[in-house]
Tab-separated table of C-alpha atoms in Angstrom:
chain	number	residue	atom	x	y	z
A	1	MET	CA	0.000	-0.067	-0.131
A	2	ILE	CA	2.746	2.185	-0.624
A	3	ARG	CA	1.393	5.522	-2.264
A	4	THR	CA	2.865	8.870	-3.357
A	5	LEU	CA	2.400	11.556	-0.612
A	6	ARG	CA	-0.658	13.695	-1.444
A	7	SER	CA	-2.452	14.299	1.499
A	8	LEU	CA	-0.326	16.668	3.572
A	9	PRO	CA	-0.231	20.129	2.765
A	10	ALA	CA	3.048	21.515	1.340
A	11	ALA	CA	4.184	23.093	4.411
A	12	ALA	CA	4.098	19.582	6.184
A	13	ALA	CA	5.288	17.592	3.246
A	14	ALA	CA	8.248	19.722	3.384
A	15	GLY	CA	9.090	18.200	6.662
A	16	VAL	CA	10.207	21.334	8.269
A	17	TRP	CA	7.608	24.125	8.496
A	18	LEU	CA	4.535	23.607	10.704
A	19	ALA	CA	1.798	25.928	12.047
A	20	GLY	CA	3.125	27.766	15.040
A	21	ALA	CA	0.057	27.120	17.234
A	22	TRP	CA	1.159	23.653	17.588
A	23	LEU	CA	4.737	24.651	18.898
A	24	ALA	CA	3.817	26.206	22.288
A	25	GLY	CA	6.997	25.824	24.617
A	26	MET	CA	9.260	24.654	21.854
A	27	ALA	CA	12.058	26.520	20.306
A	28	ALA	CA	10.965	27.568	16.698
A	29	ALA	CA	12.135	29.934	14.213
A	30	ALA	CA	9.996	31.851	12.005
A	31	ASP	CA	9.912	32.107	8.251
A	32	PRO	CA	10.172	35.660	7.258
A	33	ALA	CA	8.362	35.102	3.876
A	34	THR	CA	5.345	33.035	5.308
A	35	GLY	CA	5.213	33.464	9.156
A	36	ALA	CA	5.270	29.893	9.499
A	37	ARG	CA	7.688	28.128	11.959
A	38	ALA	CA	10.033	25.612	11.994
A	39	LEU	CA	11.200	22.993	14.739
A	40	VAL	CA	14.564	23.736	15.470
A	41	LEU	CA	16.858	20.780	16.477
A	42	GLU	CA	20.055	21.563	18.538
A	43	PRO	CA	23.178	19.593	19.267
A	44	VAL	CA	23.301	17.579	22.492
A	45	ILE	CA	26.136	18.866	24.659
A	46	GLY	CA	28.101	16.081	26.059
A	47	PRO	CA	29.636	15.975	29.634
A	48	ASP	CA	32.808	17.930	28.304
A	49	GLY	CA	30.880	20.573	27.198
A	50	ALA	CA	31.323	19.887	23.316
A	51	PRO	CA	28.520	18.505	20.974
A	52	PHE	CA	28.057	14.851	21.664
A	53	VAL	CA	29.360	12.528	19.150
A	54	GLU	CA	28.026	8.753	19.469
A	55	ARG	CA	29.229	6.146	16.979
A	56	GLY	CA	30.742	8.968	14.802
A	57	TRP	CA	27.211	10.701	14.620
A	58	THR	CA	26.387	13.806	15.740
A	59	VAL	CA	23.291	13.851	18.086
A	60	TRP	CA	20.837	16.482	18.026
A	61	GLN	CA	17.744	17.276	20.055
A	62	LEU	CA	14.403	19.218	20.102
A	63	ALA	CA	13.921	21.689	22.669
A	64	GLY	CA	12.239	20.339	25.619
A	65	THR	CA	13.988	16.951	25.311
A	66	ARG	CA	14.895	15.157	28.563
A	67	SER	CA	17.834	12.860	28.290
A	68	ARG	CA	20.626	11.502	30.658
A	69	PHE	CA	24.153	9.845	30.105
A	70	GLU	CA	24.770	6.426	31.202
A	71	GLU	CA	28.202	4.889	31.033
A	72	GLY	CA	29.071	7.198	28.026
A	73	ARG	CA	25.772	6.450	26.364
A	74	LEU	CA	22.885	8.906	25.817
A	75	ALA	CA	19.658	7.580	27.147
A	76	LEU	CA	16.389	9.250	25.978
A	77	VAL	CA	13.755	10.059	28.865
A	78	SER	CA	11.184	11.945	26.685
A	79	GLY	CA	11.221	14.210	23.768
A	80	LEU	CA	13.372	13.641	20.376
A	81	LEU	CA	16.966	12.672	19.422
A	82	ALA	CA	18.310	12.477	16.038
A	83	ARG	CA	21.591	11.364	14.742
A	84	SER	CA	23.103	12.643	11.642
A	85	PRO	CA	26.637	12.523	9.900
A	86	GLU	CA	26.026	16.131	8.948
A	87	THR	CA	27.391	18.963	10.702
A	88	SER	CA	23.927	20.937	10.384
A	89	PRO	CA	20.796	19.549	11.869
A	90	PRO	CA	18.256	17.446	9.743
A	91	PRO	CA	15.088	18.441	9.287
A	92	ALA	CA	12.873	17.803	12.298
A	93	PRO	CA	10.356	15.010	11.823
A	94	ALA	CA	6.508	15.025	12.551
A	95	LEU	CA	4.165	12.739	14.612
A	96	SER	CA	0.854	12.243	15.414
A	97	ALA	CA	0.015	9.934	18.408
A	98	PRO	CA	-2.698	10.070	21.057
A	99	ARG	CA	-1.991	11.420	24.352
A	100	GLU	CA	-4.561	9.142	26.055
A	101	VAL	CA	-6.110	5.722	25.408
A	102	VAL	CA	-8.202	3.206	27.277
A	103	PRO	CA	-7.419	-0.514	27.682
A	104	GLY	CA	-8.249	-2.533	24.609
A	105	ALA	CA	-8.241	0.433	22.284
A	106	PRO	CA	-6.558	0.262	19.033
A	107	LEU	CA	-3.479	2.673	18.626
A	108	ARG	CA	-2.488	4.217	15.632
A	109	VAL	CA	0.816	6.269	15.302
A	110	TYR	CA	1.869	8.244	12.264
A	111	LEU	CA	5.600	9.463	11.612
A	112	TRP	CA	6.447	11.883	8.931
A	113	ALA	CA	10.397	10.776	8.480
A	114	THR	CA	12.509	13.519	7.120
A	115	GLN	CA	15.649	11.113	7.404
A	116	PRO	CA	15.939	8.169	5.035
A	117	LEU	CA	14.439	5.235	7.484
A	118	ALA	CA	14.351	1.429	6.535
A	119	ARG	CA	12.631	0.534	9.787
A	120	VAL	CA	10.457	2.081	12.399
A	121	GLN	CA	9.382	0.398	15.610
A	122	VAL	CA	6.860	1.766	18.072
A	123	LYS	CA	6.602	0.502	21.645
A	124	VAL	CA	4.316	1.241	24.693
A	125	GLN	CA	5.297	0.509	28.078
A	126	THR	CA	2.558	0.790	30.688
A	127	ALA	CA	2.770	2.094	34.193
A	128	ALA	CA	3.114	-1.773	35.485
A	129	GLY	CA	6.052	-2.303	32.859
A	130	THR	CA	4.040	-4.271	30.339
A	131	LEU	CA	5.699	-3.757	26.780
A	132	VAL	CA	3.735	-4.052	23.535
A	133	SER	CA	5.164	-3.284	20.230
A	134	ALA	CA	4.549	-3.055	16.362
A	135	ARG	CA	6.601	-2.482	13.368
A	136	ALA	CA	5.451	0.623	11.248
A	137	PHE	CA	5.004	0.270	7.642
A	138	ALA	CA	5.341	2.776	5.043
A	139	ALA	CA	1.814	4.247	4.009
A	140	GLU	CA	2.957	6.946	1.702
A	141	ARG	CA	6.117	7.928	0.231
A	142	ALA	CA	7.499	11.535	-0.431
A	143	ALA	CA	7.441	12.197	-4.189
A	144	GLY	CA	11.081	12.197	-5.567
A	145	ASP	CA	12.294	10.624	-2.514
A	146	PRO	CA	11.310	6.973	-2.134
A	147	ARG	CA	13.236	6.756	1.263
A	148	THR	CA	11.291	9.374	3.249
A	149	GLY	CA	7.617	9.897	3.946
A	150	VAL	CA	4.839	8.790	6.307
A	151	TRP	CA	5.141	5.448	8.406
A	152	VAL	CA	2.244	3.870	10.232
A	153	ALA	CA	1.957	1.666	13.155
A	154	VAL	CA	-1.279	-0.102	14.074
A	155	PHE	CA	-1.241	-1.825	17.313
A	156	GLY	CA	-3.497	-2.148	20.572
A	157	ILE	CA	-3.322	-1.435	24.430
A	158	PRO	CA	-4.251	-4.743	26.154
A	159	SER	CA	-7.412	-4.882	28.014
A	160	THR	CA	-5.544	-5.819	31.086
A	161	ALA	CA	-3.384	-2.758	31.018
A	162	GLU	CA	-3.203	-0.847	34.215
A	163	GLN	CA	-4.440	2.850	34.548
A	164	GLY	CA	-1.655	5.347	34.807
A	165	ILE	CA	1.167	6.914	32.874
A	166	ALA	CA	2.616	4.924	30.062
A	167	ARG	CA	5.504	5.766	27.832
A	168	LEU	CA	5.302	5.753	23.911
A	169	MET	CA	8.444	5.207	22.073
A	170	VAL	CA	9.231	5.428	18.400
A	171	ALA	CA	12.664	4.407	17.024
A	172	GLY	CA	13.557	4.471	13.302
A	173	ASP	CA	16.949	3.546	11.790
A	174	GLY	CA	18.351	3.624	8.121
A	175	GLY	CA	19.646	0.062	7.957
A	176	ALA	CA	23.068	-0.538	6.541
A	177	GLU	CA	22.921	3.055	5.427
A	178	ALA	CA	23.059	4.258	9.014
A	179	GLY	CA	25.979	1.856	10.072
A	180	GLY	CA	23.815	0.114	12.641
A	181	ALA	CA	23.196	3.403	14.518
A	182	GLY	CA	19.640	4.444	15.289
A	183	VAL	CA	18.826	7.815	13.684
A	184	LEU	CA	15.681	8.751	15.295
A	185	GLU	CA	14.267	8.279	18.705
A	186	ILE	CA	11.144	9.762	20.055
A	187	ALA	CA	9.558	9.191	23.635
A	188	GLN	CA	6.500	10.789	25.253
A	189	PRO	CA	3.995	9.986	27.863
A	190	LEU	CA	0.806	8.366	27.102
A	191	PHE	CA	-2.160	8.099	29.833
A	192	VAL	CA	-3.928	4.926	30.079
A	193	GLY	CA	-7.226	5.454	31.479
A	194	ALA	CA	-9.677	3.422	33.312
A	195	ARG	CA	-12.460	1.179	31.744
A	196	ARG	CA	-14.913	-1.217	32.965
A	197	PHE	CA	-15.648	-4.335	31.167
A	198	GLY	CA	-18.640	-6.724	31.413
A	199	GLU	CA	-18.711	-9.686	33.334
A	200	GLU	CA	-20.482	-13.378	32.501
A	201	GLU	CA	-20.775	-16.760	33.956
A	202	ILE	CA	-20.734	-19.611	31.661
A	203	PRO	CA	-21.746	-23.117	32.989
A	204	LEU	CA	-19.939	-25.776	30.878
A	205	ARG	CA	-21.351	-29.314	30.403
A	206	LYS	CA	-18.853	-32.188	30.795
A	207	GLY	CA	-17.892	-32.557	27.073
A	208	LEU	CA	-17.281	-28.766	26.715
A	209	GLY	CA	-15.322	-28.525	30.088
A	210	ASP	CA	-13.105	-31.412	29.094
A	211	LEU	CA	-12.472	-29.590	25.901
A	212	ARG	CA	-11.363	-26.664	27.596
A	213	ARG	CA	-9.501	-28.318	30.546
A	214	GLY	CA	-8.047	-31.424	28.585
A	215	ASP	CA	-4.279	-31.808	28.171
A	216	ASP	CA	-4.318	-32.264	24.310
A	217	PRO	CA	-0.945	-32.012	22.476
A	218	VAL	CA	-2.740	-31.224	19.364
A	219	ARG	CA	-4.608	-28.378	20.956
A	220	ALA	CA	-1.375	-26.769	22.304
A	221	GLU	CA	0.255	-27.035	18.952
A	222	GLN	CA	-2.547	-25.573	17.383
A	223	ALA	CA	-2.503	-22.615	19.920
A	224	ARG	CA	1.206	-22.102	19.313
A	225	GLU	CA	0.684	-21.990	15.552
A	226	LEU	CA	-2.040	-19.229	15.834
A	227	TRP	CA	0.142	-17.091	18.186
A	228	ALA	CA	3.007	-17.404	15.899
A	229	LEU	CA	0.743	-16.543	12.829
A	230	LEU	CA	-0.660	-13.673	14.846
A	231	GLY	CA	2.877	-12.168	15.791
A	232	THR	CA	3.578	-12.134	12.037
A	233	TRP	CA	4.751	-8.896	10.334
A	234	ARG	CA	5.085	-8.850	6.741
A	235	PRO	CA	4.472	-5.983	3.934
A	236	VAL	CA	1.162	-6.108	2.477
A	237	ASP	CA	0.933	-4.571	-1.125
A	238	ASP	CA	-2.815	-3.818	-1.020
A	239	GLY	CA	-3.994	-3.386	2.709
A	240	HIS	CA	-7.498	-2.528	4.029
A	241	THR	CA	-7.077	1.042	5.581
A	242	GLU	CA	-10.876	1.875	5.503
A	243	ARG	CA	-13.337	1.004	8.593
A	244	LEU	CA	-14.202	-2.791	9.245
A	245	ARG	CA	-17.825	-4.193	8.917
A	246	TYR	CA	-19.713	-6.368	11.300
A	247	PRO	CA	-19.356	-9.943	9.479
A	248	VAL	CA	-22.879	-11.094	10.403
A	249	VAL	CA	-25.942	-8.986	9.400
A	250	GLY	CA	-28.782	-8.883	12.066
A	251	ALA	CA	-26.845	-10.713	14.732
A	252	ARG	CA	-27.729	-10.391	18.240
A	253	ARG	CA	-24.793	-9.404	20.485
A	254	SER	CA	-24.140	-12.291	23.055
A	255	ALA	CA	-20.863	-11.245	24.434
A	256	GLY	CA	-18.658	-8.311	24.406
A	257	PHE	CA	-15.097	-7.480	23.898
A	258	GLY	CA	-13.069	-7.617	27.233
A	259	ASP	CA	-15.850	-9.582	29.260
A	260	ARG	CA	-14.376	-11.046	32.366
A	261	ARG	CA	-15.775	-14.615	32.107
A	262	LEU	CA	-16.365	-17.243	34.883
A	263	TYR	CA	-16.313	-20.729	33.706
A	264	ARG	CA	-18.283	-23.120	35.836
A	265	TYR	CA	-17.749	-26.873	35.173
A	266	ASP	CA	-20.007	-29.669	36.004
A	267	ASP	CA	-17.786	-31.021	38.804
A	268	GLY	CA	-17.983	-27.535	40.605
A	269	ALA	CA	-14.671	-26.369	39.647
A	270	THR	CA	-14.321	-22.762	38.058
A	271	ASP	CA	-12.046	-20.937	35.841
A	272	ARG	CA	-11.514	-17.400	34.638
A	273	SER	CA	-10.574	-15.901	31.496
A	274	ILE	CA	-11.139	-12.577	29.352
A	275	HIS	CA	-13.017	-12.719	26.016
A	276	ASN	CA	-11.085	-11.219	23.363
A	277	GLY	CA	-13.705	-10.477	20.773
A	278	VAL	CA	-17.377	-9.963	20.148
A	279	ASP	CA	-19.878	-12.905	20.067
A	280	LEU	CA	-22.585	-12.211	17.276
A	281	ALA	CA	-25.470	-14.738	17.688
A	282	ALA	CA	-27.503	-15.702	14.705
A	283	PRO	CA	-29.146	-19.035	13.450
A	284	GLU	CA	-26.817	-21.421	12.199
A	285	GLY	CA	-25.928	-21.149	8.554
A	286	THR	CA	-26.257	-17.558	8.630
A	287	VAL	CA	-23.700	-16.301	6.033
A	288	VAL	CA	-20.528	-14.709	7.546
A	289	VAL	CA	-18.633	-12.221	5.436
A	290	ALA	CA	-15.165	-10.585	5.631
A	291	ALA	CA	-14.953	-7.452	7.570
A	292	GLY	CA	-12.542	-5.911	5.372
A	293	ALA	CA	-10.240	-6.785	2.464
A	294	GLY	CA	-7.371	-8.831	2.819
A	295	THR	CA	-5.663	-12.196	2.415
A	296	VAL	CA	-6.846	-15.462	4.049
A	297	VAL	CA	-3.870	-16.930	6.179
A	298	MET	CA	-5.985	-19.749	7.913
A	299	ALA	CA	-8.823	-21.600	6.957
A	300	ARG	CA	-9.139	-25.023	9.083
A	301	PHE	CA	-10.664	-26.754	11.860
A	302	ARG	CA	-9.265	-26.106	15.313
A	303	ILE	CA	-10.208	-27.913	18.612
A	304	VAL	CA	-11.266	-24.920	20.580
A	305	THR	CA	-12.258	-22.378	17.843
A	306	GLY	CA	-13.873	-25.065	15.446
A	307	LEU	CA	-13.845	-24.087	11.925
A	308	THR	CA	-11.739	-21.055	11.691
A	309	VAL	CA	-10.809	-18.161	9.286
A	310	VAL	CA	-8.024	-15.598	9.798
A	311	ILE	CA	-7.744	-12.553	7.242
A	312	GLU	CA	-4.505	-10.503	7.324
A	313	HIS	CA	-5.630	-6.995	6.603
A	314	LEU	CA	-2.414	-4.981	7.056
A	315	PRO	CA	1.049	-5.795	8.243
A	316	GLY	CA	0.302	-7.332	11.853
A	317	VAL	CA	-3.329	-6.854	11.644
A	318	TYR	CA	-5.660	-9.711	11.484
A	319	SER	CA	-9.369	-10.436	11.698
A	320	LEU	CA	-10.599	-13.804	13.239
A	321	TYR	CA	-13.928	-15.830	12.665
A	322	TYR	CA	-14.627	-18.649	14.988
A	323	HIS	CA	-17.070	-21.685	15.325
A	324	LEU	CA	-18.305	-21.646	11.641
A	325	SER	CA	-20.290	-24.405	10.345
A	326	ARG	CA	-18.494	-24.311	6.913
A	327	LEU	CA	-15.655	-22.698	5.000
A	328	ASN	CA	-16.012	-21.056	1.821
A	329	VAL	CA	-12.496	-19.706	1.432
A	330	ALA	CA	-9.010	-21.338	1.476
A	331	VAL	CA	-5.647	-20.209	2.448
A	332	GLY	CA	-3.852	-17.527	0.129
A	333	GLU	CA	-7.289	-16.401	-1.493
A	334	ARG	CA	-7.716	-12.770	-1.632
A	335	VAL	CA	-11.078	-11.472	-0.177
A	336	GLU	CA	-12.759	-8.236	-0.387
A	337	PRO	CA	-15.337	-6.539	2.030
A	338	GLY	CA	-18.448	-8.389	2.205
A	339	MET	CA	-17.368	-11.540	0.635
A	340	ALA	CA	-18.677	-14.820	2.118
A	341	LEU	CA	-16.159	-16.617	4.311
A	342	GLY	CA	-18.460	-19.581	5.657
A	343	ALA	CA	-21.552	-19.554	7.944
A	344	VAL	CA	-22.487	-19.256	11.568
A	345	GLY	CA	-22.193	-22.443	13.552
A	346	SER	CA	-21.340	-23.938	16.836
A	347	THR	CA	-18.186	-26.019	16.193
A	348	GLY	CA	-15.378	-26.252	18.765
A	349	LEU	CA	-15.959	-24.744	22.223
A	350	ALA	CA	-19.426	-23.260	21.905
A	351	THR	CA	-22.632	-23.472	23.804
A	352	GLY	CA	-24.843	-22.369	20.871
A	353	PRO	CA	-24.586	-20.889	17.271
A	354	HIS	CA	-22.607	-17.736	17.022
A	355	LEU	CA	-19.758	-16.116	15.323
A	356	HIS	CA	-16.709	-15.209	17.673
A	357	TRP	CA	-15.073	-12.060	15.970
A	358	GLU	CA	-11.673	-10.996	16.948
A	359	VAL	CA	-9.318	-8.273	15.726
A	360	ARG	CA	-5.539	-8.465	16.599
A	361	ALA	CA	-3.170	-5.741	15.797
A	362	GLY	CA	0.485	-6.059	16.901
A	363	GLY	CA	-0.773	-9.608	18.312
A	364	VAL	CA	-3.059	-7.639	20.965
A	365	ALA	CA	-6.646	-8.100	20.885
A	366	VAL	CA	-8.504	-4.684	20.216
A	367	ASP	CA	-11.938	-3.855	20.447
A	368	PRO	CA	-13.753	-4.200	17.095
A	369	ASP	CA	-16.347	-1.984	17.820
A	370	VAL	CA	-14.089	0.915	17.436
A	371	LEU	CA	-12.623	-0.244	13.935
A	372	VAL	CA	-16.303	-0.395	12.810
A	373	THR	CA	-16.749	3.374	13.419
A	374	THR	CA	-13.140	4.563	12.470
A	375	PRO	CA	-10.520	3.750	9.969
A	376	LEU	CA	-7.665	1.605	10.130
A	377	VAL	CA	-5.507	3.999	8.843
A	378	ASP	CA	-6.422	7.743	8.562
A	379	ILE	CA	-3.384	9.840	7.936
A	380	PRO	CA	-3.768	13.276	9.107
A	381	ASP	CA	-3.843	16.261	7.039
A	382	ASP	CA	-1.321	17.934	9.237
A	383	LEU	CA	0.976	15.619	11.518
A	384	VAL	CA	1.220	17.268	14.840
A	385	THR	CA	4.534	17.846	15.964
A	386	LEU	CA	5.968	16.490	19.336
A	387	PHE	CA	5.082	16.874	22.563
A	388	PRO	CA	3.242	18.417	25.668
């Protein structure tokens, strides 16, 4: 899905000049011709009072950046660091990222790179130390320079994330061209708010209870296979960037995303789990359609999830369809939104006919309801530049 950059205004596309209203508290210089303001990168001063050089690269920072020296290395606390072999500062990049999220929310981070980058990694570390990450992909390329442009990372905040201040980190490097040194580091706070999830109790008759608790090596291998698949990141030539659609029309919502479940077995034992998707109850045989365009990467029977389909929409972004009564697609097949994948059923661990629909981004289950109302990728017309 690499495109020529067209949505950003000329000022933002230049990678230098951005509206002054966004730059409160940051060093900026005004363009005397237009009145626009540019972010100014300044050299980091080392312990010896001279501009700091690391691995042969001059290190630059944006005003307001906080960092510290640890055993001769520079560690970023918050702000922006850029490494460059030049004696003058590189153009400052731009970033669009949320300041606040809730558990289970999909997270999109957009980076306008003004230095040539081969890879961009985005991470969030929660207040309790949980780390989630995703590789970004090149969504738009600057005309005339295929090495720079807009990078996008789509991933999620776990539904179990604790309330508090998390840390959003972005790192980009130029690959072999950069000699193994990172060329860009950004860090800023991200507040994870509170969220209440539903609760439900599910009685399981003996057969289903044994299915869930049984020590089956085949089931364990199927689980490993699925988690490995959902953790796979690979380039996607024609990804789905628009909103998703509900895969069953007229269904009844029988369970919600993030529900805290209590399973009660027939022998009196109990077990708890978290529901990572939404359950859409409908009569057996009701058609199930693709929530968005993509490639089928799994279409098979699994012990717990029954007849299962997994679609890859974007690098690291997958939708999952469980408990089907039949399969209409095969691995490797390209599907479009609304294309029939199969039909509602009750195969696997299911107490009645329904579709379990789940979306994973960066390996993390995210709330599908959000992605029905907002696009998977929506590059801002103006990429807001950094920090508080």
